Coordinates of C-alpha atoms in Angstrom, one line a residue:
Chain S
M128 CA 84.3 178.9 86.4
T129 CA 81.4 177.4 84.6
E130 CA 79.2 179.6 82.4
A131 CA 76.5 179.7 85.1
E132 CA 79.0 180.7 87.8
Q133 CA 80.4 183.4 85.5
R134 CA 77.0 184.8 85.0
D135 CA 76.4 184.7 88.8
F136 CA 79.6 186.5 89.3
I137 CA 78.8 189.3 86.9
Q138 CA 75.3 189.5 88.1
K139 CA 76.5 190.0 91.7
K140 CA 79.1 192.6 90.7
E141 CA 76.5 194.8 89.0
S142 CA 73.7 194.4 91.4
K143 CA 72.6 197.0 94.0
I144 CA 70.4 196.5 97.0
L145 CA 67.2 198.3 96.0
K146 CA 63.7 198.7 97.2
G147 CA 61.1 197.2 94.8
N148 CA 59.8 200.7 94.0
I149 CA 63.3 201.9 93.2
A150 CA 63.8 198.9 90.9
A151 CA 60.6 200.0 89.1
A152 CA 62.0 203.5 88.7
Y153 CA 65.3 202.2 87.3
A154 CA 63.3 200.0 84.8
A155 CA 61.5 203.1 83.5
K156 CA 64.8 204.8 83.1
S157 CA 66.4 201.9 81.4
A158 CA 63.4 201.7 79.0
R159 CA 64.0 205.4 78.1
V160 CA 60.4 206.3 78.8
Q161 CA 59.6 209.7 77.3
V162 CA 56.6 210.9 79.2
I163 CA 55.9 210.2 82.9
S164 CA 52.8 211.5 84.5
A165 CA 52.6 211.3 88.3
Y166 CA 50.4 211.7 91.3
P167 CA 51.6 210.3 94.7
I168 CA 49.8 207.5 96.5
T169 CA 51.2 205.1 99.1
P170 CA 52.9 202.6 98.6
Q171 CA 53.8 203.6 95.1
T172 CA 55.0 207.1 95.8
T173 CA 58.7 206.4 95.9
V174 CA 58.6 205.1 92.3
V175 CA 57.6 208.5 90.9
E176 CA 59.7 210.4 93.5
K177 CA 62.8 208.5 92.3
L178 CA 61.9 209.2 88.7
S179 CA 61.5 212.9 89.4
E180 CA 65.1 212.8 90.9
F181 CA 66.4 211.1 87.7
V182 CA 64.7 213.7 85.5
D183 CA 65.7 216.6 87.6
G184 CA 69.3 215.3 87.8
G185 CA 69.6 215.2 84.0
L186 CA 69.8 211.4 84.0
M187 CA 66.8 211.0 81.7
P188 CA 67.4 213.6 79.0
G189 CA 64.4 214.4 76.9
T190 CA 61.9 212.8 79.3
Q191 CA 58.9 215.0 80.2
Y192 CA 57.7 214.7 83.8
I193 CA 54.1 215.9 84.3
K194 CA 52.6 216.6 87.7
V195 CA 48.9 216.5 87.7
E196 CA 46.1 216.9 90.3
S197 CA 44.7 213.3 90.4
E198 CA 45.1 209.8 89.1
H199 CA 42.3 210.4 86.6
S200 CA 44.4 213.1 85.1
V201 CA 47.5 211.0 85.3
M202 CA 46.0 208.4 82.9
A203 CA 44.3 211.1 80.8
S204 CA 47.7 212.8 80.2
I205 CA 49.4 209.4 79.6
V206 CA 46.7 208.6 77.0
G207 CA 47.4 211.9 75.3
A208 CA 51.2 211.4 75.4
S209 CA 50.9 207.8 74.1
I210 CA 48.7 208.6 71.2
A211 CA 51.0 211.5 70.3
G212 CA 53.7 208.8 69.8
T213 CA 55.8 208.5 73.0
R214 CA 56.8 205.7 75.3
T215 CA 54.9 206.4 78.6
F216 CA 55.1 205.3 82.2
T217 CA 53.2 205.8 85.4
A218 CA 52.7 204.1 88.8
T219 CA 49.7 203.9 91.1
S220 CA 48.1 201.8 93.9
G221 CA 44.7 200.7 95.1
Q222 CA 42.4 203.7 95.4
G223 CA 44.5 205.6 92.8
L224 CA 43.8 202.9 90.2
F225 CA 40.1 203.0 91.0
Y226 CA 40.0 206.7 90.5
M227 CA 41.8 206.2 87.1
N228 CA 39.2 203.8 86.0
E229 CA 37.5 205.7 83.2
M230 CA 40.8 206.5 81.5
I231 CA 42.0 202.9 82.0
H232 CA 39.2 201.8 79.7
W233 CA 40.1 204.5 77.3
A234 CA 43.7 203.5 77.1
A235 CA 42.8 199.9 76.2
G236 CA 40.1 200.8 73.8
A237 CA 42.5 203.2 72.0
R238 CA 45.0 200.3 71.8
L239 CA 47.8 202.3 73.5
P240 CA 51.0 200.5 74.6
I241 CA 51.1 202.1 78.0
V242 CA 52.9 200.4 80.9
T243 CA 51.8 201.2 84.5
T244 CA 53.2 199.6 87.6
L245 CA 51.1 198.9 90.7
A246 CA 52.4 198.7 94.2
S247 CA 49.2 196.8 95.0
R248 CA 47.2 197.5 98.2
G249 CA 44.0 196.6 99.8
P250 CA 40.9 198.5 98.9
A251 CA 39.2 200.8 101.4
P252 CA 37.3 200.9 103.7
P253 CA 38.7 200.3 106.1
W254 CA 41.8 202.1 104.9
N255 CA 44.5 199.8 104.0
I256 CA 47.9 200.3 102.3
W257 CA 49.4 196.9 102.4
A258 CA 49.7 194.0 99.9
D259 CA 46.5 192.8 98.3
Y260 CA 46.1 192.2 94.6
F261 CA 42.5 193.3 94.5
D262 CA 43.4 196.5 92.7
V263 CA 44.8 194.9 89.6
I264 CA 42.2 192.1 89.6
N265 CA 39.5 194.8 89.7
A266 CA 40.8 196.0 86.3
R267 CA 40.3 192.5 84.9
D268 CA 37.9 193.3 82.1
T269 CA 39.3 196.6 81.0
G270 CA 41.4 195.2 78.2
W271 CA 44.7 195.8 80.0
M272 CA 47.2 192.9 80.3
S273 CA 48.3 192.2 83.9
A274 CA 51.3 190.5 85.3
F275 CA 52.5 189.8 88.9
C276 CA 56.0 190.0 90.2
S277 CA 57.4 187.9 93.0
T278 CA 60.9 189.3 93.3
H279 CA 62.6 192.7 93.2
Q280 CA 64.6 191.7 90.1
E281 CA 61.4 190.5 88.4
I282 CA 59.9 194.0 88.8
Y283 CA 62.8 195.5 86.9
D284 CA 62.8 192.7 84.3
E285 CA 59.0 192.6 83.8
I286 CA 58.8 196.3 83.1
L287 CA 61.4 195.9 80.3
M288 CA 59.6 192.9 78.9
S289 CA 56.3 194.8 79.1
Y290 CA 57.3 197.4 76.5
K291 CA 58.3 194.7 74.1
V292 CA 54.9 193.1 74.5
T293 CA 52.7 196.2 74.5
E294 CA 54.4 197.8 71.6
N295 CA 54.1 194.7 69.4
P296 CA 51.9 195.8 66.5
D297 CA 49.8 192.6 66.9
V298 CA 49.2 193.3 70.6
M299 CA 48.8 197.1 71.1
L300 CA 47.3 196.8 74.5
P301 CA 48.3 198.5 77.8
K302 CA 49.7 196.5 80.7
F303 CA 49.9 196.6 84.5
V304 CA 52.9 195.2 86.3
A305 CA 51.7 194.5 89.8
Y306 CA 53.7 193.7 93.0
G307 CA 52.7 193.6 96.6
G308 CA 52.7 196.9 98.5
F309 CA 55.4 197.1 101.2
V310 CA 56.2 193.4 101.0
L311 CA 58.0 194.2 97.7
S312 CA 57.8 197.9 97.3
H313 CA 59.6 198.8 100.6
T314 CA 61.8 195.8 101.2
S315 CA 65.3 195.8 99.7
K316 CA 67.1 193.1 97.8
P317 CA 69.9 192.8 95.2
V318 CA 68.7 194.0 91.8
M319 CA 70.8 193.9 88.6
I320 CA 70.4 197.1 86.5
E321 CA 71.3 196.2 83.0
E322 CA 73.7 198.1 80.6
Q323 CA 71.9 200.7 78.6
D324 CA 73.3 199.3 75.3
L325 CA 71.8 195.9 76.0
V326 CA 68.4 197.3 77.0
D327 CA 68.3 199.4 73.9
K328 CA 69.1 196.3 71.8
F329 CA 66.4 194.3 73.5
L330 CA 63.6 196.9 73.3
P331 CA 61.8 198.0 70.2
P332 CA 62.8 201.4 68.7
L333 CA 61.4 204.5 70.4
P334 CA 58.5 206.2 68.6
D335 CA 60.7 209.0 67.2
E336 CA 63.2 206.4 65.8
E337 CA 62.8 204.5 62.6
G338 CA 60.9 201.2 63.0
W339 CA 58.1 202.3 65.4
E340 CA 55.1 200.4 64.3
H341 CA 52.4 201.9 66.4
I342 CA 49.9 204.5 65.1
F343 CA 50.3 208.1 66.4
I344 CA 48.7 211.4 65.7
D345 CA 50.6 213.7 63.5
P346 CA 49.4 217.0 62.0
E347 CA 51.0 216.0 58.7
R348 CA 48.7 213.0 58.5
P349 CA 45.4 214.1 59.9
M350 CA 43.1 211.3 61.2
M351 CA 40.1 210.9 63.4
H352 CA 40.3 208.9 66.6
G353 CA 37.9 207.9 69.3
N354 CA 34.9 209.4 67.7
L355 CA 31.3 208.3 68.2
I356 CA 30.5 205.0 66.5
M357 CA 26.9 204.0 65.7
P358 CA 25.5 200.6 66.7
S359 CA 25.7 199.6 63.1
G360 CA 29.4 200.6 62.9
F361 CA 32.4 198.6 63.9
Y362 CA 32.1 198.9 67.7
M363 CA 31.4 195.2 68.2
E364 CA 34.2 194.3 65.9
F365 CA 36.7 196.5 67.7
R366 CA 35.8 194.7 70.9
M367 CA 36.3 191.4 69.2
K368 CA 39.7 192.5 68.0
I369 CA 40.8 193.5 71.5
H370 CA 39.8 190.0 72.8
D371 CA 41.6 188.4 69.9
A372 CA 44.8 190.5 70.5
M373 CA 44.7 189.7 74.2
V374 CA 44.6 186.0 73.6
R375 CA 47.2 186.1 70.9
A376 CA 49.5 188.1 73.1
K377 CA 50.3 184.9 75.0
E378 CA 52.5 183.8 72.1
K379 CA 54.3 187.2 72.1
I380 CA 54.8 187.1 75.9
K381 CA 56.4 183.6 75.6
K382 CA 58.7 184.8 72.8
V383 CA 59.7 187.9 74.7
A384 CA 60.5 185.9 77.8
E385 CA 62.7 183.6 75.7
E386 CA 64.5 186.6 74.1
F387 CA 64.9 188.1 77.5
E388 CA 66.5 185.0 78.9
R389 CA 68.8 184.8 75.9
M390 CA 70.0 188.4 76.3
F391 CA 70.1 188.8 80.1
G392 CA 70.3 185.2 81.4
R393 CA 67.3 185.3 83.7
S394 CA 64.5 182.8 83.2
Y395 CA 60.8 183.4 83.9
G396 CA 59.5 180.0 82.9
N397 CA 57.6 180.2 79.6
G398 CA 56.7 183.8 80.4
L399 CA 53.2 183.1 81.5
V400 CA 53.9 180.6 84.3
Q401 CA 56.8 179.1 86.1
E402 CA 56.5 175.5 87.3
Y403 CA 58.4 174.5 90.5
K404 CA 58.8 170.9 91.4
L405 CA 55.5 169.9 89.9
D406 CA 56.9 166.7 88.2
G407 CA 56.2 163.7 90.5
A408 CA 54.0 165.8 92.8
D409 CA 50.7 164.5 94.2
V410 CA 49.5 167.9 95.1
G411 CA 50.2 171.3 93.6
I412 CA 49.5 174.9 94.4
V413 CA 48.8 177.8 92.0
I414 CA 50.1 181.1 93.5
Y415 CA 51.1 184.5 92.4
G416 CA 53.0 187.7 93.4
D417 CA 55.2 187.9 96.5
L418 CA 53.7 184.8 98.0
A419 CA 55.0 182.7 95.2
L420 CA 58.7 183.2 96.1
Q421 CA 58.2 182.2 99.7
M422 CA 56.1 179.2 98.6
E423 CA 59.1 177.9 96.8
Q424 CA 60.9 177.7 100.1
A425 CA 57.8 175.9 101.6
V426 CA 57.8 173.4 98.8
D427 CA 61.5 172.8 99.3
E428 CA 61.2 172.2 103.0
L429 CA 58.2 169.8 102.6
R430 CA 60.0 168.0 99.8
D431 CA 62.9 167.5 102.2
E432 CA 60.3 166.0 104.7
G433 CA 59.2 163.6 102.0
Y434 CA 55.9 165.2 100.9
K435 CA 55.3 165.1 97.1
V436 CA 54.3 168.8 96.6
G437 CA 54.9 171.3 93.8
M438 CA 53.7 174.7 92.7
L439 CA 52.8 176.7 89.7
K440 CA 53.6 180.4 89.8
L441 CA 51.2 182.4 87.8
R442 CA 52.9 185.4 86.1
Y443 CA 49.9 186.6 84.1
F444 CA 46.3 187.1 85.0
R445 CA 45.4 188.7 81.6
P446 CA 45.9 187.1 79.2
F447 CA 45.1 184.0 81.3
P448 CA 47.4 181.0 80.6
E449 CA 44.7 178.3 80.5
E450 CA 46.8 175.8 78.5
D451 CA 49.5 175.9 81.2
I452 CA 46.9 175.6 84.0
R453 CA 45.5 172.4 82.4
K454 CA 49.0 171.0 81.9
A455 CA 49.8 171.6 85.6
A456 CA 46.4 170.3 86.8
K457 CA 47.0 167.0 84.9
K458 CA 50.2 166.4 86.8
V459 CA 48.6 166.4 90.3
K460 CA 45.5 164.9 92.0
V461 CA 44.8 168.0 94.2
L462 CA 45.4 171.6 93.2
G463 CA 45.2 174.5 95.6
V464 CA 44.8 178.0 94.4
V465 CA 46.0 180.9 96.6
D466 CA 44.4 184.3 96.1
R467 CA 45.7 187.4 97.8
A468 CA 42.5 189.1 96.6
T469 CA 38.7 188.6 96.9
A470 CA 35.9 188.0 94.5
F471 CA 32.8 188.6 96.7
G472 CA 29.9 186.3 96.0
S473 CA 31.8 184.2 93.5
P474 CA 30.7 180.6 93.5
T475 CA 34.3 179.4 92.9
G476 CA 36.4 181.2 95.5
G477 CA 38.9 184.0 94.8
P478 CA 39.5 185.6 91.4
V479 CA 42.2 183.3 90.2
S480 CA 40.7 180.1 91.6
S481 CA 37.5 181.0 89.7
E482 CA 39.6 181.2 86.5
V483 CA 41.3 177.9 87.3
K484 CA 38.0 176.2 87.9
S485 CA 36.4 177.5 84.7
T486 CA 39.5 176.5 82.8
L487 CA 39.2 172.9 84.0
H488 CA 35.5 172.7 83.5
N489 CA 34.6 170.2 80.8
S490 CA 38.3 169.6 80.1
G491 CA 38.0 166.0 81.3
I492 CA 40.6 166.7 84.0
E493 CA 39.4 165.3 87.3
T494 CA 41.9 167.1 89.6
K495 CA 40.2 168.5 92.7
V496 CA 40.6 172.2 93.2
L497 CA 40.7 173.9 96.6
P498 CA 40.3 177.7 96.5
M499 CA 42.3 179.5 99.3
I500 CA 42.3 183.1 100.3
S501 CA 45.4 184.3 102.2
G502 CA 47.2 187.5 103.3
L503 CA 44.4 190.1 102.5
G504 CA 45.3 193.7 103.3
G505 CA 48.9 192.8 103.9
R506 CA 48.1 190.2 106.7
E507 CA 51.5 188.5 107.2
V508 CA 51.8 185.1 105.5
T509 CA 54.6 183.2 107.2
L510 CA 56.6 180.4 105.8
E511 CA 55.0 178.1 108.4
Q512 CA 51.5 179.0 107.2
Q513 CA 52.4 178.3 103.6
K514 CA 53.8 174.9 104.6
D515 CA 50.5 174.4 106.4
Q516 CA 48.6 175.2 103.2
L517 CA 50.5 172.6 101.4
K518 CA 49.9 170.0 104.1
I519 CA 46.1 170.7 103.9
L520 CA 46.3 169.7 100.3
V521 CA 48.3 166.6 101.1
K522 CA 45.7 165.6 103.7
M523 CA 42.9 166.3 101.2
N524 CA 44.6 163.9 98.8
E525 CA 45.1 161.2 101.4
T526 CA 41.6 161.3 102.8
G527 CA 39.7 162.4 99.8
E528 CA 37.8 164.8 102.0
L529 CA 37.6 168.6 102.0
P530 CA 38.9 170.5 105.0
D531 CA 36.3 171.3 107.7
D532 CA 36.3 175.1 108.0
L533 CA 35.5 176.2 104.5
L534 CA 33.4 179.3 103.9
Y535 CA 31.2 178.4 100.9
G536 CA 33.9 176.1 99.5
T537 CA 36.8 178.4 100.1
L538 CA 39.5 178.1 102.7
W539 CA 40.3 181.5 104.3
H540 CA 43.7 180.7 105.7
G541 CA 45.5 182.7 108.5
K542 CA 42.4 184.2 110.1
L543 CA 42.5 185.9 113.5
E544 CA 41.1 183.7 116.2
V545 CA 37.9 185.2 117.5
E546 CA 37.0 184.4 121.1
Chain U
M235 CA 40.1 189.0 119.5
K236 CA 43.7 187.9 120.0
N237 CA 46.5 187.8 117.6
Q238 CA 46.8 184.8 115.3
K239 CA 49.0 182.0 116.7
R240 CA 52.4 182.0 115.3
K241 CA 54.2 178.7 115.1
V242 CA 57.9 178.9 115.3
G243 CA 59.3 176.2 113.1
K244 CA 62.7 174.9 112.1
K245 CA 65.2 177.8 112.3
V246 CA 65.9 179.2 108.9
S247 CA 69.4 179.9 110.0
E248 CA 70.0 176.2 109.9
N249 CA 69.8 176.6 106.1
G250 CA 72.6 179.2 106.2
T251 CA 70.4 182.3 106.6
I252 CA 71.4 184.7 109.4
E253 CA 68.5 186.7 110.8
I254 CA 68.8 190.1 112.5
S255 CA 66.0 191.9 114.2
F256 CA 66.2 195.7 114.9
A257 CA 64.3 197.4 117.7
G258 CA 64.1 201.2 117.6
R259 CA 61.9 204.1 118.1
G260 CA 60.5 206.3 115.2
G261 CA 63.3 208.7 114.3
Q262 CA 66.2 206.6 115.6
T263 CA 67.0 205.5 112.0
A264 CA 66.6 201.7 112.6
V265 CA 64.7 201.2 109.3
T266 CA 67.6 202.7 107.4
A267 CA 69.9 200.5 109.4
S268 CA 68.2 197.3 108.2
K269 CA 68.8 198.3 104.6
L270 CA 72.4 199.6 105.2
L271 CA 73.2 196.2 106.8
A272 CA 72.0 194.4 103.7
Q273 CA 74.2 196.7 101.6
F274 CA 77.3 196.2 103.8
V275 CA 77.2 192.4 103.8
Y276 CA 76.3 192.3 100.1
E277 CA 79.3 194.5 99.3
K278 CA 81.5 192.2 101.4
G279 CA 80.5 189.2 99.3
F280 CA 77.4 187.7 100.9
R281 CA 75.3 185.9 98.2
D282 CA 71.9 187.4 99.2
A283 CA 70.3 189.8 101.7
I284 CA 66.9 191.3 102.3
A285 CA 65.9 194.3 104.4
I286 CA 62.3 194.1 105.7
P287 CA 61.0 197.2 107.5
I288 CA 57.6 196.8 109.2
I289 CA 55.8 199.9 108.0
G290 CA 52.7 201.2 109.8
A291 CA 51.7 204.6 111.0
E292 CA 55.0 205.5 112.7
R293 CA 55.5 208.5 114.8
R294 CA 58.6 209.9 116.4
G295 CA 59.2 207.8 119.5
A296 CA 56.8 205.0 118.7
P297 CA 58.4 201.5 118.8
I298 CA 59.3 200.1 115.4
S299 CA 60.7 196.9 114.0
A300 CA 62.8 196.1 111.1
F301 CA 64.5 192.9 110.0
T302 CA 67.5 191.9 107.8
K303 CA 68.1 188.4 106.6
I304 CA 71.5 187.6 105.1
S305 CA 73.1 184.6 103.6
K306 CA 76.7 183.8 102.5
T307 CA 75.7 180.9 100.3
Q308 CA 72.1 180.9 99.1
Q309 CA 69.1 182.9 97.8
I310 CA 66.7 184.1 100.5
K311 CA 63.2 183.3 99.5
T312 CA 61.2 184.4 102.6
Y313 CA 59.5 187.8 103.2
D314 CA 58.1 187.0 106.6
S315 CA 59.2 188.7 109.8
V316 CA 62.0 187.4 112.0
V317 CA 60.7 185.6 115.2
N318 CA 63.8 183.8 116.1
P319 CA 66.7 186.2 115.6
D320 CA 70.3 185.3 115.6
Y321 CA 71.1 188.9 116.5
M322 CA 68.9 191.6 118.0
V323 CA 70.1 195.2 117.6
V324 CA 68.4 197.5 120.2
F325 CA 68.6 201.2 119.6
D326 CA 66.7 202.2 122.8
I327 CA 67.2 200.3 126.0
S328 CA 63.7 201.0 127.2
L329 CA 62.4 198.8 124.4
L330 CA 63.7 195.7 126.2
Q331 CA 60.7 196.2 128.7
I332 CA 58.2 195.8 125.8
P333 CA 56.9 192.3 125.4
K334 CA 56.9 192.3 121.6
F335 CA 60.7 192.8 121.7
K336 CA 61.5 191.0 124.9
N337 CA 59.7 187.9 123.9
V338 CA 61.6 187.3 120.7
I339 CA 64.9 187.1 122.5
K340 CA 66.0 183.5 122.5
P341 CA 68.8 181.8 124.5
K342 CA 71.1 181.8 121.4
T343 CA 70.2 185.4 120.4
T344 CA 73.2 187.7 120.6
L345 CA 72.1 191.1 121.8
L346 CA 73.7 194.4 120.8
V347 CA 72.3 197.3 122.9
N348 CA 72.8 201.1 122.7
S349 CA 73.8 201.7 126.3
D350 CA 76.5 203.5 128.3
K351 CA 76.5 201.0 131.1
A352 CA 76.3 197.2 131.5
L353 CA 72.8 195.8 131.5
D354 CA 71.0 194.2 134.5
R355 CA 70.9 190.6 133.4
D356 CA 68.3 189.7 136.0
K357 CA 65.8 191.7 134.0
L358 CA 66.5 190.0 130.7
P359 CA 65.8 186.5 129.3
Q360 CA 68.6 184.0 129.8
I361 CA 71.1 184.6 127.0
E362 CA 74.8 184.0 126.5
K363 CA 76.0 187.1 124.6
I364 CA 75.3 190.7 125.2
Y365 CA 77.3 193.6 123.8
I366 CA 76.9 197.3 124.6
I367 CA 77.8 200.4 122.6
D368 CA 77.2 204.0 123.8
A369 CA 76.0 205.0 120.3
T370 CA 74.0 208.0 121.7
G371 CA 77.1 209.3 123.5
I372 CA 79.3 208.9 120.3
C373 CA 76.7 210.7 118.2
I374 CA 76.5 213.6 120.6
E375 CA 80.3 213.8 120.9
H376 CA 80.7 214.0 117.1
K377 CA 77.6 216.2 116.6
F378 CA 76.2 213.4 114.4
M379 CA 72.6 214.5 114.7
L380 CA 69.3 215.0 112.9
S381 CA 66.4 217.2 114.1
S382 CA 64.9 214.0 115.5
G383 CA 68.0 213.2 117.5
P384 CA 71.2 211.2 117.1
I385 CA 71.8 209.2 113.9
L386 CA 72.2 205.9 115.7
N387 CA 72.4 203.6 112.7
I388 CA 76.0 204.2 111.7
P389 CA 77.5 203.6 115.2
M390 CA 75.2 200.6 115.9
L391 CA 76.0 199.0 112.5
S392 CA 79.7 199.6 113.0
A393 CA 79.6 197.9 116.4
F394 CA 77.6 195.1 114.7
G395 CA 80.4 194.7 112.1
K396 CA 83.0 194.5 114.8
I397 CA 81.2 191.8 116.9
T398 CA 80.2 189.6 113.9
G399 CA 83.1 190.2 111.5
F400 CA 80.6 190.3 108.6
Y401 CA 82.2 193.5 107.3
D402 CA 84.8 196.0 108.2
L403 CA 85.2 199.8 108.2
N404 CA 86.5 199.8 104.7
T405 CA 83.3 198.2 103.4
M406 CA 81.2 200.6 105.4
E407 CA 83.2 203.6 103.9
K408 CA 82.7 202.4 100.4
V409 CA 78.9 201.9 100.8
I410 CA 78.4 205.1 102.7
K411 CA 80.2 207.1 100.0
E412 CA 78.0 205.5 97.3
E413 CA 74.9 206.1 99.3
F414 CA 75.4 209.5 100.8
G415 CA 78.2 211.1 98.7
D416 CA 81.8 211.9 99.5
K417 CA 80.9 215.1 101.4
K418 CA 78.8 213.5 104.1
A419 CA 81.0 210.4 104.3
D420 CA 83.8 211.8 106.5
L421 CA 81.7 212.4 109.6
N422 CA 79.9 209.0 109.1
I423 CA 83.2 207.2 109.0
E424 CA 84.6 209.1 112.0
V425 CA 81.5 208.0 114.0
A426 CA 81.8 204.4 112.6
R427 CA 85.4 204.2 113.7
A428 CA 84.7 205.5 117.2
A429 CA 82.0 202.8 117.6
F430 CA 84.0 200.0 116.0
N431 CA 86.7 200.6 118.7
S432 CA 84.4 201.0 121.7
V433 CA 81.9 198.2 121.5
K434 CA 82.3 195.8 124.4
E435 CA 80.7 192.8 126.2
G436 CA 78.1 194.0 128.7

């Protein structure tokens, strides 16, 4: 057996068929989180349900599980637990995240290394519980980092990597790990749950172990925190430091992904993005979340048919990997950007296509960008539709013309036909 | 408004992926079946499997769909629903009258139906292979019931294992013990054995 085959063999032996939500719960367990605060909301609920089973069954000794009356209180209690010096975890979705909003800002401003998973769902009204990344995108300017997952294994892996990034003393910012509601949260696939010893070796020490580098409140060392700061005080400078930490987190994210690959054998590109068959491609597509995995299949099938297509999977929305976007854009003549989220009134399409366009502005890169919106509110995106999206880009490259039916410059793909 | 047009492209199963569609009614345990099937084949050595339940506002008795895609050799990268099934597992014979289930049956689809008597082929699309299993009868006989009715997934999946050869009773026993514990396993396996031995062409 080659080394790769051996790894495959071990991987298979240790994997279980798990729902995405259950993979998230296992990750929190593997990370030995010490405080979980929970309030149920579809489609996240089974994450915190599974964790309550673990805690109740004695599988997470020492972990405090707090039940509260709302998502606002979830994040308030997590903020308290985190600043008291514990590793914390919670999960939410859509409206739950919106209700948490005030405390979300607090968590980032207080520089707390909280990790929260989102089984992302479309915002109401009308009520919607299915995949749509608007919820995490809506937290764009809160100071939280945000990452998307496209596979079940990635949910587990990304949560582990998250603690190593958030708890880095140079970062000290909270982070969302988002994956599509139902399409990932409730489907089941093989997931490798790693040995506890290995995970312990990979992650930083827990707050009550030696080597914890984050600040925490301690009656023995009184300090003031979160008090009123006058306009002449350091408020502006604190904000600057958050921005600086966020941008510099990119290097830490890359390093953590490298260390993760070395220890567990699973690669996530450079941590921020994953290129797929972009070399030698005429057209490329930037895509994130669940849609990215299926797009790989679409790229494969079109490559087999002779089309020169490739893709860039975006793993992080904040910090935004602008260098990697420019690098990818340089390789192709036409770049599509698929958003499973909206940015109403934006002059540049969806939330991610807006970032891509502003990243390329004034960079001297002439690549044409086509914003696309697809799969809102869990609307099914089939493999055939994704192949069609790529073919639209191929045609744009051949004719030099934009597709016909754009809505203010954006292609809304997979609409219902109205008679 | 009408539904978006759905192009049916090259069959994914040509790439080595086998696609199974489940048709059931809320409470008939078809969603769990889609996941258990993934577990059985994965245990038996398939390279990859994905279970895809279609979740809406289900009620007891309402028609529901679930899919499983399995591959012996390669990673499965799609999350979309199955429109061209290699196998269709029907928990409730009345569902065959409903267009959304009837219309996905293709000439090469193998049908496995919960029924105590042979089906009237004239009322079905032209297909080669139909198997029947009296899963409801087996559940009642073995008192294998929930408050919602018979637990059909175990006998249906056991019959599926028999007709496909993808897994056997030993594999089922191992997974069932891990999933539901030793205590509940005995009756599950008894029911599985009964179904394994009584599935027939119909």
